[in-house]
Amino acid sequence: MKRIEKFGIVFCMIIGVGLSFWTEQKAISHLCNRQYEEAFIKNEKNEQQVMLVEEENKREQKVAYLTFDDGPSVYTPQVLDILNKYGIHATFFLIGENVDDKMLPIIERTVKEGNLVGIHTYSHRAEKIYGSCEAFQKDVQMAKAVIENAIHEKVRFYRFPWGSANGYLRPISKHVIPWLQEQGITYCDWNVSGEDSIGKCSEWSIYHNVEKDMGRFKQSFILLHDSKSCCLTVSALPQIIEDALAKGYRFDTIDHATNVYQCCLE
Ligand SMILES: [Zn+2]
């Protein structure tokens, strides 16, 4: 065999081995990439499944959202003490007119202890709130300004005085509800009420009104009042909390709800 032929054969062998090695490496790398992609997709699918299960669990959980209208008041510190005792949080819808220098430390304490603060009204007078769209907007904006000044953050939740199903609101609701949304504010009604600001109530009647309706809803939005005329609410509160805990409810603030309760949407 000529020298040049031998050289040719060796050259071809080297190229052949090199090519097969390169092809194999490419196949391995392709396989690795595919395995990696599959693992990534699988992982992503698992994460999505976990999120769906968590979302489902959240919907299935029984949650009680205690909401206090008309504060702050002389009773707010006592309400906060009770919430702390049970290690739970609540939502407070404040009246702008009640926010004065004396109340500022109490409002700061409310937020600092993990509770949520929302707007109720500035005046709590029907003719001043619902007289016209402009009157409504003025009342909300005045309350929003003093409350945001007190809590040093934006307010995102609102409770209509007398609820969103009240007759005063009806003539202007088509205008003011979208307006609230434009302001980044969500309104929240209630599906359980202690009836603690209507007529003659007692510690027992407040507890009983909550207890009889709470079990009907997995997400109970409970209306109570934090005002100077509602001292019985403070007395009834521990019993309300203990009953809810015994029924398997946990307590939370409404900003953690999947959907807040709104009467008009029912
Ligand atoms: Zn009110």
Coordinates of N, CA and C in Angstrom, one line a residue, residues 12 16 35 46 74 78 80 88 96 104 163 169 171 173-174 203 212 220 239 258:
C12 N -9.3 9.3 7.0 CA -10.7 9.0 7.0 C -11.2 8.5 8.4
G16 N -13.9 10.0 10.7 CA -15.1 9.2 11.1 C -15.3 9.1 12.5
Q35 N -34.7 16.8 28.1 CA -35.1 16.4 29.5 C -35.3 17.6 30.4
N46 N -46.5 21.6 37.8 CA -46.7 21.3 39.2 C -47.0 22.5 40.0
V74 N -64.2 55.8 71.6 CA -63.5 55.5 72.9 C -63.3 54.0 73.1
Q78 N -60.3 49.0 73.4 CA -60.8 47.8 74.0 C -61.0 46.7 72.9
L80 N -59.3 46.5 70.1 CA -58.0 46.1 69.7 C -57.4 45.1 70.7
I88 N -56.0 37.8 66.3 CA -56.7 37.9 65.1 C -56.8 39.4 64.6
G96 N -64.7 60.1 58.9 CA -63.7 61.2 58.8 C -63.8 62.2 59.9
L104 N -55.6 60.1 66.5 CA -54.5 59.7 65.6 C -53.7 58.5 66.2
G163 N -75.1 50.5 53.8 CA -74.8 49.5 52.8 C -75.1 49.9 51.4
L169 N -78.9 55.7 47.9 CA -77.8 55.5 46.9 C -78.4 55.2 45.5
P171 N -80.5 56.4 43.3 CA -80.5 57.4 42.1 C -79.1 57.7 41.6
S173 N -76.3 55.5 42.1 CA -75.4 54.4 42.1 C -74.7 54.1 40.8
K174 N -75.4 54.3 39.7 CA -74.8 54.0 38.4 C -73.6 54.9 38.1
E203 N -76.1 42.4 74.9 CA -74.9 41.6 74.6 C -75.3 40.3 73.9
K212 N -76.3 33.1 64.5 CA -77.4 32.5 63.8 C -77.1 32.5 62.3
S220 N -67.8 34.9 55.8 CA -68.7 35.7 56.6 C -68.2 37.1 56.8
Q239 N -67.3 36.4 72.8 CA -68.2 35.3 72.6 C -68.4 35.0 71.1
T258 N -60.8 36.6 48.6 CA -60.7 36.4 47.1 C -61.7 37.4 46.5

